[in-house]
Short mmCIF file of C-alpha atoms in Angstrom, two decimals:
data_model
loop_
_atom_site.label_atom_id
_atom_site.label_comp_id
_atom_site.label_asym_id
_atom_site.label_seq_id
_atom_site.Cartn_x
_atom_site.Cartn_y
_atom_site.Cartn_z
CA UNK A 1 -100.26 -14.20 -18.60
CA UNK A 2 -101.79 -12.67 -15.44
CA UNK A 3 -99.88 -11.99 -12.26
CA UNK A 4 -101.64 -14.89 -10.53
CA UNK A 5 -100.74 -17.27 -13.34
CA UNK A 6 -97.13 -16.10 -13.19
CA UNK A 7 -97.01 -16.71 -9.43
CA UNK A 8 -98.61 -20.16 -9.82
CA UNK A 9 -96.18 -21.12 -12.59
CA UNK A 10 -93.25 -19.92 -10.47
CA UNK A 11 -94.36 -21.99 -7.48
CA UNK A 12 -94.82 -25.09 -9.62
CA UNK A 13 -91.39 -24.61 -11.19
CA UNK A 14 -89.79 -24.34 -7.75
CA UNK A 15 -91.55 -27.49 -6.56
CA UNK A 16 -90.42 -29.44 -9.63
CA UNK A 17 -86.84 -28.20 -9.25
CA UNK A 18 -86.83 -29.06 -5.55
CA UNK A 19 -88.18 -32.54 -6.18
CA UNK A 20 -85.60 -33.12 -8.90
CA UNK A 21 -82.80 -31.93 -6.63
CA UNK A 22 -84.11 -34.04 -3.77
CA UNK A 23 -84.21 -37.08 -6.03
CA UNK A 24 -80.58 -36.52 -7.02
CA UNK A 25 -79.59 -36.32 -3.38
CA UNK A 26 -81.48 -39.49 -2.54
CA UNK A 27 -79.94 -41.34 -5.47
CA UNK A 28 -76.48 -40.20 -4.44
CA UNK A 29 -77.01 -41.35 -0.87
CA UNK A 30 -78.24 -44.74 -1.99
CA UNK A 31 -75.29 -45.36 -4.30
CA UNK A 32 -72.43 -43.80 -2.32
CA UNK A 33 -73.42 -44.40 1.31
CA UNK A 34 -74.70 -47.96 1.56
CA UNK A 35 -74.65 -49.13 5.18
CA UNK A 36 -73.01 -52.52 5.76
CA UNK A 37 -73.20 -54.82 8.73
CA UNK A 38 -69.81 -55.93 10.02
CA UNK A 39 -69.58 -59.71 9.45
CA UNK A 40 -66.60 -62.06 9.46
CA UNK A 41 -65.02 -64.83 7.41
CA UNK A 42 -62.51 -66.82 9.53
CA UNK A 43 -59.81 -69.15 8.20
CA UNK A 44 -56.75 -70.91 9.61
CA UNK A 45 -53.44 -69.71 8.20
CA UNK A 46 -51.39 -72.50 6.54
CA UNK A 47 -48.47 -72.24 8.94
CA UNK A 48 -49.04 -75.66 10.48
CA UNK A 49 -48.94 -78.93 8.60
CA UNK A 50 -51.58 -80.38 10.94
CA UNK A 51 -54.46 -77.95 10.51
CA UNK A 52 -54.73 -75.90 7.35
CA UNK A 53 -57.29 -73.57 5.83
CA UNK A 54 -60.75 -74.45 7.09
CA UNK A 55 -62.03 -72.87 10.29
CA UNK A 56 -64.46 -75.22 12.12
CA UNK A 57 -68.03 -73.86 11.87
CA UNK A 58 -68.81 -74.84 15.46
CA UNK A 59 -65.82 -73.03 17.02
CA UNK A 60 -66.89 -69.65 18.39
CA UNK A 61 -64.37 -66.84 18.66
CA UNK A 62 -64.08 -63.41 20.28
CA UNK A 63 -63.59 -60.17 18.37
CA UNK A 64 -62.62 -56.57 19.16
CA UNK A 65 -63.02 -53.78 16.61
CA UNK A 66 -61.85 -50.16 16.77
CA UNK A 67 -62.67 -47.26 14.45
CA UNK A 68 -60.46 -44.36 13.37
CA UNK A 69 -61.09 -41.57 10.83
CA UNK A 70 -59.65 -42.20 7.37
CA UNK A 71 -56.84 -39.72 7.96
CA UNK A 72 -55.59 -41.62 11.04
CA UNK A 73 -53.84 -45.00 11.44
CA UNK A 74 -53.68 -47.63 14.15
CA UNK A 75 -49.90 -47.47 14.35
CA UNK A 76 -49.83 -43.75 15.10
CA UNK A 77 -53.25 -43.15 16.68
CA UNK A 78 -54.33 -46.35 18.45
CA UNK A 79 -54.89 -44.48 21.70
CA UNK A 80 -57.56 -42.37 19.97
CA UNK A 81 -59.40 -45.30 18.39
CA UNK A 82 -63.06 -45.64 19.33
CA UNK A 83 -64.34 -49.07 20.35
CA UNK A 84 -66.98 -50.47 17.98
CA UNK A 85 -67.09 -54.12 19.09
CA UNK A 86 -65.96 -54.73 22.63
CA UNK A 87 -64.89 -58.35 23.04
CA UNK A 88 -68.04 -60.04 21.73
CA UNK A 89 -68.50 -63.67 20.74
CA UNK A 90 -68.85 -64.43 17.02
CA UNK A 91 -70.85 -67.45 15.84
CA UNK A 92 -71.78 -68.98 12.49
CA UNK A 93 -75.52 -68.73 11.76
CA UNK A 94 -75.47 -70.93 8.66
CA UNK A 95 -74.81 -68.03 6.31
CA UNK A 96 -72.50 -65.56 8.04
CA UNK A 97 -70.21 -65.23 11.02
CA UNK A 98 -71.60 -62.41 13.15
CA UNK A 99 -72.04 -61.11 16.67
CA UNK A 100 -75.39 -61.33 18.46
CA UNK A 101 -75.57 -57.52 18.32
CA UNK A 102 -75.65 -55.97 14.86
CA UNK A 103 -72.86 -53.48 14.18
CA UNK A 104 -72.78 -51.28 11.10
CA UNK A 105 -69.54 -50.24 9.42
CA UNK A 106 -68.97 -46.56 10.38
CA UNK A 107 -68.70 -44.20 7.42
CA UNK A 108 -65.51 -42.25 6.76
CA UNK A 109 -63.72 -44.62 9.11
CA UNK A 110 -61.27 -47.48 9.01
CA UNK A 111 -61.47 -50.47 11.32
CA UNK A 112 -58.71 -52.38 13.10
CA UNK A 113 -59.88 -55.81 14.23
CA UNK A 114 -58.46 -58.32 16.70
CA UNK A 115 -59.74 -61.81 17.51
CA UNK A 116 -58.87 -64.93 19.45
CA UNK A 117 -60.09 -68.50 19.38
CA UNK A 118 -61.65 -70.45 20.97
CA UNK A 119 -64.07 -68.05 22.64
CA UNK A 120 -63.67 -69.51 26.16
CA UNK A 121 -59.91 -69.05 26.21
CA UNK A 122 -58.61 -67.07 29.20
CA UNK A 123 -57.55 -63.98 27.25
CA UNK A 124 -57.74 -60.20 27.19
CA UNK A 125 -57.05 -57.28 24.85
CA UNK A 126 -54.79 -54.27 25.30
CA UNK A 127 -54.18 -51.52 22.71
CA UNK A 128 -50.45 -51.72 23.34
CA UNK A 129 -49.94 -55.48 23.69
CA UNK A 130 -52.83 -56.64 21.54
CA UNK A 131 -54.28 -60.07 22.32
CA UNK A 132 -52.92 -61.45 25.59
CA UNK A 133 -52.91 -65.00 26.97
CA UNK A 134 -51.66 -64.69 30.53
CA UNK A 135 -50.66 -67.64 32.68
CA UNK A 136 -51.15 -70.19 29.92
CA UNK A 137 -50.15 -73.72 31.00
CA UNK A 138 -49.67 -76.21 28.18
CA UNK A 139 -49.69 -79.26 30.45
CA UNK A 140 -52.99 -78.36 32.11
CA UNK A 141 -54.91 -77.23 29.04
CA UNK A 142 -56.42 -79.00 26.04
CA UNK A 143 -56.94 -75.64 24.33
CA UNK A 144 -54.87 -74.78 21.26
CA UNK A 145 -54.94 -70.95 21.31
CA UNK A 146 -55.18 -68.98 18.07
CA UNK A 147 -55.12 -65.25 17.38
CA UNK A 148 -55.91 -63.15 14.34
CA UNK A 149 -53.08 -62.02 12.09
CA UNK A 150 -52.90 -58.32 11.23
CA UNK A 151 -56.27 -56.76 10.33
CA UNK A 152 -55.30 -53.11 10.57
CA UNK A 153 -56.75 -49.95 8.98
CA UNK A 154 -59.43 -51.73 6.92
CA UNK A 155 -61.17 -49.18 4.69
CA UNK A 156 -64.93 -48.82 4.32
CA UNK A 157 -66.03 -51.63 1.98
CA UNK A 158 -67.46 -50.90 -1.46
CA UNK A 159 -69.63 -53.98 -1.77
CA UNK A 160 -69.96 -55.78 1.58
CA UNK A 161 -68.95 -55.54 5.21
CA UNK A 162 -67.36 -58.98 5.46
CA UNK A 163 -63.93 -58.99 7.10
CA UNK A 164 -61.52 -61.88 6.52
CA UNK A 165 -60.09 -63.13 9.83
CA UNK A 166 -56.92 -65.19 9.26
CA UNK A 167 -56.27 -67.11 12.47
CA UNK A 168 -52.74 -68.11 13.37
CA UNK A 169 -51.70 -70.71 15.92
CA UNK A 170 -50.03 -69.21 18.98
CA UNK A 171 -48.13 -72.46 19.62
CA UNK A 172 -45.54 -74.33 17.54
CA UNK A 173 -45.91 -77.88 16.22
CA UNK A 174 -42.93 -80.21 16.74
CA UNK A 175 -42.33 -83.79 15.63
CA UNK A 176 -39.37 -86.19 15.49
CA UNK A 177 -38.56 -88.59 12.67
CA UNK A 178 -36.08 -91.44 13.17
CA UNK A 179 -34.30 -94.03 11.08
CA UNK A 180 -31.47 -96.45 11.87
CA UNK A 181 -28.24 -97.75 10.37
CA UNK A 182 -28.58 -101.11 12.13
CA UNK A 183 -28.69 -104.19 9.91
CA UNK A 184 -32.28 -104.79 8.87
CA UNK A 185 -31.99 -108.37 10.07
CA UNK A 186 -32.06 -106.86 13.52
CA UNK A 187 -35.14 -105.04 14.84
CA UNK A 188 -34.86 -101.69 16.59
CA UNK A 189 -37.84 -100.80 18.75
CA UNK A 190 -37.89 -97.22 20.02
CA UNK A 191 -39.62 -97.00 23.37
CA UNK A 192 -39.16 -93.35 24.25
CA UNK A 193 -38.17 -90.01 22.69
CA UNK A 194 -38.04 -87.06 25.02
CA UNK A 195 -36.49 -83.65 25.67
CA UNK A 196 -35.78 -82.19 29.09
CA UNK A 197 -35.61 -78.56 30.17
CA UNK A 198 -38.70 -77.41 28.24
CA UNK A 199 -40.96 -74.55 29.35
CA UNK A 200 -44.67 -75.32 29.21
CA UNK A 201 -46.05 -72.14 30.79
CA UNK A 202 -45.96 -68.52 29.71
CA UNK A 203 -47.60 -65.24 28.78
CA UNK A 204 -48.40 -64.26 25.19
CA UNK A 205 -48.98 -60.93 23.46
CA UNK A 206 -49.67 -60.27 19.76
CA UNK A 207 -48.43 -56.65 19.50
CA UNK A 208 -46.16 -55.23 18.32
CA UNK A 209 -45.18 -58.77 17.23
CA UNK A 210 -46.41 -62.20 18.43
CA UNK A 211 -44.24 -63.29 21.33
CA UNK A 212 -44.23 -65.60 24.36
CA UNK A 213 -42.56 -64.91 27.69
CA UNK A 214 -41.83 -68.27 29.30
CA UNK A 215 -42.42 -68.72 33.02
CA UNK A 216 -42.32 -71.36 35.73
CA UNK A 217 -40.23 -74.49 35.94
CA UNK A 218 -39.01 -76.54 32.99
CA UNK A 219 -40.04 -80.15 32.52
CA UNK A 220 -39.38 -83.27 30.47
CA UNK A 221 -41.61 -83.65 27.39
CA UNK A 222 -42.33 -87.10 25.99
CA UNK A 223 -42.85 -87.45 22.23
CA UNK A 224 -43.07 -91.24 22.08
CA UNK A 225 -44.12 -93.52 24.92
CA UNK A 226 -44.84 -96.71 22.98
CA UNK A 227 -42.84 -99.09 20.81
CA UNK A 228 -42.03 -98.00 17.28
CA UNK A 229 -40.02 -100.21 14.90
CA UNK A 230 -37.35 -98.38 12.88
CA UNK A 231 -35.99 -99.06 9.38
CA UNK A 232 -33.54 -97.31 7.08
CA UNK A 233 -36.20 -94.80 6.01
CA UNK A 234 -37.21 -92.18 8.56
CA UNK A 235 -40.66 -92.35 10.15
CA UNK A 236 -42.48 -90.18 12.64
CA UNK A 237 -42.09 -91.63 16.12
CA UNK A 238 -45.04 -91.05 18.39
CA UNK A 239 -46.93 -87.98 17.20
CA UNK A 240 -46.34 -84.29 16.73
CA UNK A 241 -46.97 -82.11 19.76
CA UNK A 242 -48.02 -78.52 20.26
CA UNK A 243 -45.22 -76.76 22.11
CA UNK A 244 -44.75 -73.37 23.71
CA UNK A 245 -42.55 -71.26 21.39
CA UNK A 246 -39.11 -70.82 22.96
CA UNK A 247 -35.39 -71.22 22.44
CA UNK A 248 -34.26 -74.81 22.88
CA UNK A 249 -30.71 -75.82 23.79
CA UNK A 250 -31.46 -79.31 25.04
CA UNK A 251 -30.52 -82.80 23.88
CA UNK A 252 -32.93 -85.44 22.62
CA UNK A 253 -32.93 -88.71 24.54
CA UNK A 254 -33.92 -91.95 22.80
CA UNK A 255 -34.57 -95.23 24.60
CA UNK A 256 -34.74 -98.42 22.52
CA UNK A 257 -34.54 -102.22 22.55
CA UNK A 258 -32.61 -104.30 20.01
CA UNK A 259 -33.80 -107.72 18.83
CA UNK A 260 -31.89 -110.20 16.65
CA UNK A 261 -33.25 -111.83 13.50
CA UNK A 262 -34.75 -114.63 15.58
CA UNK A 263 -36.79 -112.13 17.60
CA UNK A 264 -34.73 -112.54 20.74
CA UNK A 265 -33.97 -109.50 22.86
CA UNK A 266 -30.29 -108.61 22.57
CA UNK A 267 -30.11 -105.16 24.22
CA UNK A 268 -32.77 -103.72 26.49
CA UNK A 269 -33.47 -100.11 27.46
CA UNK A 270 -30.53 -98.66 25.60
CA UNK A 271 -30.29 -94.90 26.22
CA UNK A 272 -28.61 -92.61 23.69
CA UNK A 273 -28.51 -88.81 23.77
CA UNK A 274 -28.00 -86.37 20.93
CA UNK A 275 -25.99 -83.19 20.96
CA UNK A 276 -27.95 -80.08 22.08
CA UNK A 277 -30.48 -78.86 19.49
CA UNK A 278 -29.86 -75.08 19.54
CA UNK A 279 -33.23 -74.27 17.98
CA UNK A 280 -35.88 -71.58 18.19
CA UNK A 281 -39.52 -72.59 18.05
CA UNK A 282 -41.57 -69.69 16.71
CA UNK A 283 -45.26 -68.83 16.86
CA UNK A 284 -47.34 -70.66 14.28
CA UNK A 285 -44.47 -72.67 12.81
CA UNK A 286 -44.16 -76.42 12.28
CA UNK A 287 -40.89 -78.29 12.83
CA UNK A 288 -39.87 -81.82 11.88
CA UNK A 289 -36.49 -83.02 13.18
CA UNK A 290 -34.84 -86.04 11.56
CA UNK A 291 -32.42 -88.17 13.58
CA UNK A 292 -30.47 -91.32 12.82
CA UNK A 293 -30.01 -94.04 15.42
CA UNK A 294 -26.59 -95.64 15.07
CA UNK A 295 -24.63 -98.10 17.18
CA UNK A 296 -24.50 -96.41 20.55
CA UNK A 297 -25.52 -92.89 19.43
CA UNK A 298 -28.24 -90.79 17.88
CA UNK A 299 -27.40 -87.86 15.60
CA UNK A 300 -29.38 -85.10 13.92
CA UNK A 301 -29.79 -85.55 10.20
CA UNK A 302 -31.95 -82.71 8.89
CA UNK A 303 -34.60 -80.32 10.08
CA UNK A 304 -37.65 -79.71 7.94
CA UNK A 305 -39.60 -76.49 8.47
#
């Protein structure tokens, strides 16, 4: 073999080796470093008996996402977290829930994600307090605020960039169930069930734990403002209401009429008041209070959570 042939063979060998090595690198990159778009899969946490599981496809929400290296955590290093998604609206496009801007999942990083719903809620985000609803007024708002439960330190996905977003109600659901010990030949018609001294305004924050700070004046809240006929079995009077989470030490007032078996009014606008409730309504919980209407009094029976 001549010197020229040796040099040519050496060059060809180097090229082949380089191509083979390059191919290995490319294959490794394709299998180990797949880039994923950050998409979302919202759901409603089953903490309320009135709305469970399915998140409405037409209800937009707002999301924040922060990235930290794999060796750091939100709890210890939140102040160093880099913003990836800065309070953007998420909508369903028929296939996925995504932002209008495409965001790719950063490699060698973990994401911490925070969201609130609906998108037009007066809210803000703070790394210390989390999702904040400031100056919320239950009486002057038809909005039922929700926030995302903990989505902290999510690792880089192996197969897809879809993040589950479990939404939790920021309010509490409260209802009252009544029965009576009156003779069934008589007819008891409840006209009103209400509680006084209830806060309807406050400020909310989700970190370090979901909590409301009540504010403003207290008011009387009506749970039933129409006639409801009672029997020996308990029934829901009026309808359940979304309430601001708070401690409650108030009595329940019931107003009713009593009719005899002939349908004649015997007692009108009878007012009875229970003992104070001594309860705590918590974020995302549902409460059903059972009371019994007796001759001249109303007493608590059970409380179903």
